[in-house]
CSV table of C-alpha atoms and ligand atoms in Angstrom, one decimal:
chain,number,residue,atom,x,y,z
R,1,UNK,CA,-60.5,-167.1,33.4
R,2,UNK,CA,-61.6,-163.4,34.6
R,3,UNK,CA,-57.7,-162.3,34.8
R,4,UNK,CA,-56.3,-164.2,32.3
R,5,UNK,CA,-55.6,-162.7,29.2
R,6,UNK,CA,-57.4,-163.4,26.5
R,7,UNK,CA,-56.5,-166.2,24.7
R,8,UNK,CA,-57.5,-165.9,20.3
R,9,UNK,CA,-57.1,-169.3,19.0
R,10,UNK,CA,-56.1,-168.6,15.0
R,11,UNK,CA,-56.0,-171.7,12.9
R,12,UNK,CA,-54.0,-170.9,10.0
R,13,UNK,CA,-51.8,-172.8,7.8
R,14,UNK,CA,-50.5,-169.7,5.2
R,15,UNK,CA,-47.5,-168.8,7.1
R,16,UNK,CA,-47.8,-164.9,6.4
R,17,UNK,CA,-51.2,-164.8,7.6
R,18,UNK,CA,-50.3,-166.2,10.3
R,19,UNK,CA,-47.5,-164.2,10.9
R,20,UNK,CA,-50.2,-160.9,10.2
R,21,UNK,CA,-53.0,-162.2,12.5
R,22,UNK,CA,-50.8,-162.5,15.1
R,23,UNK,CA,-49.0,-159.1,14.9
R,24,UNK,CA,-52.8,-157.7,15.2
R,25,UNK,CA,-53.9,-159.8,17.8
R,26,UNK,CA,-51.1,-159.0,20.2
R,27,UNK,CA,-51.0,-155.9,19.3
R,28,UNK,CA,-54.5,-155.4,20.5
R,29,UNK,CA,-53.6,-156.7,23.9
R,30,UNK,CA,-54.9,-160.4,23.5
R,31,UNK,CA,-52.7,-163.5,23.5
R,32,UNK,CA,-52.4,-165.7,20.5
R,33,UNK,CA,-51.9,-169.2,19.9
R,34,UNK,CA,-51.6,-170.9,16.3
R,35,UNK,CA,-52.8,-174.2,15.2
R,36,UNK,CA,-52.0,-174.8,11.3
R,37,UNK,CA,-54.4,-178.0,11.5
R,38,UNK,CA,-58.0,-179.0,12.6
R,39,UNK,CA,-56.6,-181.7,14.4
R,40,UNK,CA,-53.7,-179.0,16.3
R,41,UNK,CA,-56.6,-176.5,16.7
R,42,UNK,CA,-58.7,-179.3,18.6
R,43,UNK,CA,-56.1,-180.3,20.8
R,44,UNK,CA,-55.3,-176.5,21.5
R,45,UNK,CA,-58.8,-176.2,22.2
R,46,UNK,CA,-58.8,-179.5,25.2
R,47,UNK,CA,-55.3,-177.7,27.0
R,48,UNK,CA,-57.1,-174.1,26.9
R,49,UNK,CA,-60.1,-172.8,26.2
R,50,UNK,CA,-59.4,-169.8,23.4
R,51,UNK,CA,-62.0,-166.8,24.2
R,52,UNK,CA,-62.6,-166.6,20.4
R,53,UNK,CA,-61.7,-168.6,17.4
R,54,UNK,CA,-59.9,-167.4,14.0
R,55,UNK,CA,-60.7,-170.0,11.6
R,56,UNK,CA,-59.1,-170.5,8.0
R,57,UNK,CA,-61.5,-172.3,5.2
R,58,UNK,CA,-58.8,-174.3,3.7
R,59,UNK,CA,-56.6,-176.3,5.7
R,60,UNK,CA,-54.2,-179.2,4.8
R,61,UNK,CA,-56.0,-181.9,6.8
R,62,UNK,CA,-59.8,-181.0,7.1
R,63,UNK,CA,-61.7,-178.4,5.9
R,64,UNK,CA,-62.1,-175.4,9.0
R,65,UNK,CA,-66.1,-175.8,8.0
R,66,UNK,CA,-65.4,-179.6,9.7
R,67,UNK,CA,-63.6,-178.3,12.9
R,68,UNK,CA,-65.9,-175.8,13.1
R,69,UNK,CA,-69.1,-178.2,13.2
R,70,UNK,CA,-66.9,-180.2,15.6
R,71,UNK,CA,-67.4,-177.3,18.2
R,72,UNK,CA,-70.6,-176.5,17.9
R,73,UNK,CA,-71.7,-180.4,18.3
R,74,UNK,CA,-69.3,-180.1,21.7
R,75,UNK,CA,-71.0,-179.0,24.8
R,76,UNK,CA,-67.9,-177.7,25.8
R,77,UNK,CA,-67.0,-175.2,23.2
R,78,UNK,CA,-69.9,-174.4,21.4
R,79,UNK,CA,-70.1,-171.1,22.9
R,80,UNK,CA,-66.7,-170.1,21.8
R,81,UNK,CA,-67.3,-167.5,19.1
R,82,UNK,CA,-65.5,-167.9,15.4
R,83,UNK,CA,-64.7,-166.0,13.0
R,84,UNK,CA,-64.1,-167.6,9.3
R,85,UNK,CA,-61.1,-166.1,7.7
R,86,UNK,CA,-61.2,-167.3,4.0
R,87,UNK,CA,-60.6,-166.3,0.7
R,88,UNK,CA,-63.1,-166.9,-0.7
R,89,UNK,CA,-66.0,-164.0,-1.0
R,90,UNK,CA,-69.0,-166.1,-2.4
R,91,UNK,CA,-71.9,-165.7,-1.1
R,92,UNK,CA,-72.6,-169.3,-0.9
R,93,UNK,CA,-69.9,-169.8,0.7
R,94,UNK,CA,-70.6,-167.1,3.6
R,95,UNK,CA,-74.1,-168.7,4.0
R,96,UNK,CA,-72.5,-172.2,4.6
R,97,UNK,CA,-70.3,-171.2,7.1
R,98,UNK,CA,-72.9,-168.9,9.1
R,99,UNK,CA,-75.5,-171.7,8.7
R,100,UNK,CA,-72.7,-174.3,10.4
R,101,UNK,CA,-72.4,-171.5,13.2
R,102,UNK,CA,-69.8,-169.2,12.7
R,103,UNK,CA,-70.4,-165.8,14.2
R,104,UNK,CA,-68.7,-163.9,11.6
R,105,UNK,CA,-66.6,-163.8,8.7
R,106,UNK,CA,-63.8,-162.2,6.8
R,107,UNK,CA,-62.8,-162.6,3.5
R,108,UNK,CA,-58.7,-161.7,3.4
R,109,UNK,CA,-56.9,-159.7,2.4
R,110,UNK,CA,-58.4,-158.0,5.4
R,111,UNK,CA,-57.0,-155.2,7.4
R,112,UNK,CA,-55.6,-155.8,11.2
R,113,UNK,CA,-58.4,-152.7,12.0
R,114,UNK,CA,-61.1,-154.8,10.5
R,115,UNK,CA,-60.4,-157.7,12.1
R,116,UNK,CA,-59.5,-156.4,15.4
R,117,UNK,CA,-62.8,-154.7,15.0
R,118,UNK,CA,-64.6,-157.6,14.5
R,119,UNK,CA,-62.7,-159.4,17.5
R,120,UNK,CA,-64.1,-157.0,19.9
R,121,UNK,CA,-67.7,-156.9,18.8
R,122,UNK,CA,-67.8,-160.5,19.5
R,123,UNK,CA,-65.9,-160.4,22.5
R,124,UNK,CA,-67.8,-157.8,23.9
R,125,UNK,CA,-71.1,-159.7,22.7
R,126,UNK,CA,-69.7,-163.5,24.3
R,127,UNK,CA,-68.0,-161.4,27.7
R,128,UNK,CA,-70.4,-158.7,28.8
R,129,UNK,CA,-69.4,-158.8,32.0
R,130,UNK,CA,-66.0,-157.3,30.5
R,131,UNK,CA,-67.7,-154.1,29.2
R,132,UNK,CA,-71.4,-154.6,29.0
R,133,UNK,CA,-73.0,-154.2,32.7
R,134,UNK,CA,-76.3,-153.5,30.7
R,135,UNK,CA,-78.2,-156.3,28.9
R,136,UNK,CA,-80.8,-155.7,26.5
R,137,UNK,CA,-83.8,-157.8,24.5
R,138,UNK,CA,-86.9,-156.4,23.3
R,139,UNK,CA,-88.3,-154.7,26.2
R,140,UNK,CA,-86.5,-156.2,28.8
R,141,UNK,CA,-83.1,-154.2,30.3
R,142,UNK,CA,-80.8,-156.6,32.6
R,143,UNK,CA,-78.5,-154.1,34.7
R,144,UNK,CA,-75.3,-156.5,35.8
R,145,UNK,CA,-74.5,-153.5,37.9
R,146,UNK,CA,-77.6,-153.4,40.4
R,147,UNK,CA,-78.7,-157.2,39.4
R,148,UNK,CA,-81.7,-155.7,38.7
R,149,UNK,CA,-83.9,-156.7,35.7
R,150,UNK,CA,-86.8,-154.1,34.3
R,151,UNK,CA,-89.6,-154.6,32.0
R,152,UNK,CA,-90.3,-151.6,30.1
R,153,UNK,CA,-88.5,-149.7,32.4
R,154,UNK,CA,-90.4,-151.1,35.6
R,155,UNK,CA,-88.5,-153.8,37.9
R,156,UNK,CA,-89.8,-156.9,38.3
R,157,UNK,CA,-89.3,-159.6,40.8
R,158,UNK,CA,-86.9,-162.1,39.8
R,159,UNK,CA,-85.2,-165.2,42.0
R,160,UNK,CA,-81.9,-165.5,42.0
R,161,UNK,CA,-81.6,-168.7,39.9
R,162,UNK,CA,-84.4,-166.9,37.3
R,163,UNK,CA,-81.5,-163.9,37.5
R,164,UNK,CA,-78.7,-165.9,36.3
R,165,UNK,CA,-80.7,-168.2,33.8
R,166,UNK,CA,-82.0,-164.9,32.3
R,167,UNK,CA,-78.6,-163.5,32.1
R,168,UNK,CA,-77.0,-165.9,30.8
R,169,UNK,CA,-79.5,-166.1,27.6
R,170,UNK,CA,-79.2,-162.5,27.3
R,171,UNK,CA,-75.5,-162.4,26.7
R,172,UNK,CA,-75.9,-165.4,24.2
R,173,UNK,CA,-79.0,-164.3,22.1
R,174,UNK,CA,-80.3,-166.2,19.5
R,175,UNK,CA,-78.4,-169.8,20.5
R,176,UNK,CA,-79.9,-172.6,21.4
R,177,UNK,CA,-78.8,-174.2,24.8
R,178,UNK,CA,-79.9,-178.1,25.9
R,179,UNK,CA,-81.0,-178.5,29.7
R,180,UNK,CA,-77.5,-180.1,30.5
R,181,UNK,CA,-75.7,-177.2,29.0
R,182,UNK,CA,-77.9,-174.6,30.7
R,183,UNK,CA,-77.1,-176.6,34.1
R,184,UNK,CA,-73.4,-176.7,33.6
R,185,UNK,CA,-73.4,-172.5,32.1
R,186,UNK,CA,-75.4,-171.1,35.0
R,187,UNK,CA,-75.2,-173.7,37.6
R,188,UNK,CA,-71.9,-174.6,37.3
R,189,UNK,CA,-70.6,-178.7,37.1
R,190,UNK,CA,-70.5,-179.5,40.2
R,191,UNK,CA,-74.0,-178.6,41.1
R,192,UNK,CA,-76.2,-181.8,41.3
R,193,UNK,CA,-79.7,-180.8,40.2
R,194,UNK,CA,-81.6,-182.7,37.4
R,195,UNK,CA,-82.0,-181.3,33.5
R,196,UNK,CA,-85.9,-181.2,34.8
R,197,UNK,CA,-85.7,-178.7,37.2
R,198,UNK,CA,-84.4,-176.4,34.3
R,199,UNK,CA,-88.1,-176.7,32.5
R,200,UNK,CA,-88.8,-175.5,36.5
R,201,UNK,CA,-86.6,-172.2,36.1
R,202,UNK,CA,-87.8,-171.8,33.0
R,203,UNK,CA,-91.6,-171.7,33.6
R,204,UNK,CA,-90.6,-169.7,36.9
R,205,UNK,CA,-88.7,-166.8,34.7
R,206,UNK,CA,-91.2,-166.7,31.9
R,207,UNK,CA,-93.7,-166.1,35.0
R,208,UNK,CA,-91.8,-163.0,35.9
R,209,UNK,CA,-91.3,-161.8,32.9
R,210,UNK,CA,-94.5,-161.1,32.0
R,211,UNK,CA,-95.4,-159.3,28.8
R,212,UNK,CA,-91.6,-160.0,27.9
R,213,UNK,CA,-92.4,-164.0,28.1
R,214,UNK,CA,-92.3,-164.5,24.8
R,215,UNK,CA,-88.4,-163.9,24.5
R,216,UNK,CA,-87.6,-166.9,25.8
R,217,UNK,CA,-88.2,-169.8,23.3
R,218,UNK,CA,-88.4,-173.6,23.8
R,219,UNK,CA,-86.8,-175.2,21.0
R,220,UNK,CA,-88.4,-179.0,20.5
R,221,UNK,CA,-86.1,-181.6,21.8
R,222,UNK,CA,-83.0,-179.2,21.8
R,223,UNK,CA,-83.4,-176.9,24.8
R,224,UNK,CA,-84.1,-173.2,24.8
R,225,UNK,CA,-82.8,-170.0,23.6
R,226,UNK,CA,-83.4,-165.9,23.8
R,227,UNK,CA,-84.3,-164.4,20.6
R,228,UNK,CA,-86.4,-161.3,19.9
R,229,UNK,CA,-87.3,-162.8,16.6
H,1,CA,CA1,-55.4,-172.1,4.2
C-alpha cells in the first residue's frame, strides 16, 4: 500500500454530491471510488481497502449508520477512518454516529476546503508514517525516525516487539484492539504466535514504560488500547 495512491472510498447516492466530493478528492491528489449503496460500498471495501471512508447517512438500501457498524465489528476494516457526510446537523444525530465509531463528521453543504481539511487530519492521524515521524502520548515521545522512544525526554530501553506494539497504539489512540487484531496489525498474518503471548508484550512494554505505564489500558474481555484519558 506505501506507493499506492490513496484510495477515499465515498458512499454517496445524491449524484451532485457525488459529482462534488470527487472533484475535491482528486483534486487533492487522492483517488476516488463511489459506491451509491451499503451493499456496493462493502463489496468496494473486500476488492480494496479505501485509506479513508466518506459515508452518506441516508442511503437507498441501509442506513450508512448500518455499514458503518458493519466495519467497525470487522477485524479487517475497523481501522479504516470515516467520515459521516449527512445533512442532518442535530446533535443527536452527531452523537450517534461518533458513539457507532465514526471519526468525524460533516454536515453538507460543506466546502471541498473543509472537507479536504478534514481528510488530511485523519489521514495524517491513521498514516503517520506518511508525515508524522514523531509520536506523542502524555509524557511519552516515539521518534519513527531514530526508533527511539523517550520518557519525559529520557530514552528508555525498549525490545523490538515492545517498539512496534507501542507504535502501533500510538498512531491509533484511544481504540480498542483484541489480541488477534494486535497480532495480525503489528505481527503481521502470517506470523504464528498465540493471542497469549500478546498479554506477554504487553506486560513486557508497560515494564519499560515506567511512570508512562498507565497509558496503556486493558480493556475487560476486548483487548487493549492507548488513551491518555
Ligand atoms: Ca443520501
Amino acid at each position: 500500500m506505501p506507493n499506492d495512491k490513496t484510495t477515499i472510498l465515498i458512499v454517496e447516492d445524491e449524484p451532485a454530491i457525488v459529482e462534488l466530493v470527487s472533484f475535491t478528492v482528486k483534486a487533492a491528489g487522492w483517488q476516488p471510488v463511489t459506491a451509491q449503496t451499503t451493499a456496493e460500498a462493502w463489496s468496494c471495501l473486500q476488492q480494496k481497502m479505501p485509506s479513508l471512508v466518506l459515508l452518506d447517512w441516508m442511503l437507498p438500501d441501509q442506513s450508512g449508520l448500518k455499514l458503518l457498524s458493519r466495519i467497525r465489528a470487522d477485524h479487517n476494516f475497523n481501522a479504516i477512518p470515516v467520515i459521516m457526510l449527512t445533512a442532518k446537523g442535530l446533535e443527536e444525530d452527531k452523537i450517534a454516529g461518533l458513539d457507532r465509531g465514526a471519526d468525524d463528521y460533516v454536515t453538507k453543504p460543506f466546502s471541498p476546503r473543509e472537507l479536504t481539511a478534514r481528510i488530511n487530519a485523519l489521514l495524517r492521524r491513521n498514516r503517520p508514517e506518511h508525515g508524522m515521524e514523531v509520536l506523542k502520548a502524555g509524557p511519552l515521545v516515539l521518534d519513527q525516525m531514530s526508533c527511539s522512544v523517550s520518557l519525559n525526554e529520557r530514552k528508555i530501553d525498549i525490545g523490538n516487539a515492545e517498539y512496534k506494539l507501542l507504535k502501533f497504539l500510538m498512531a491509533h489512540p484511544d481504540r480498542v484492539f483484541s489480541r488477534s487484531q494486535l497480532l495480525d496489525k503489528v505481527w503481521g498474518q502470517h506470523v504464528e504466535i498465540e493471542e497469549r503471548t500478546v498479554d506477554v508484550h504487553v506486560l513486557r512494554l508497560r515494564k519499560a514504560l515506567k511512570d508512562a505505564e498507565f497509558l496503556i489500558k486493558t480493556v475487560r474481555s476486548m483487548g487493549y488500547m492507548l488513551s491518555e484519558k
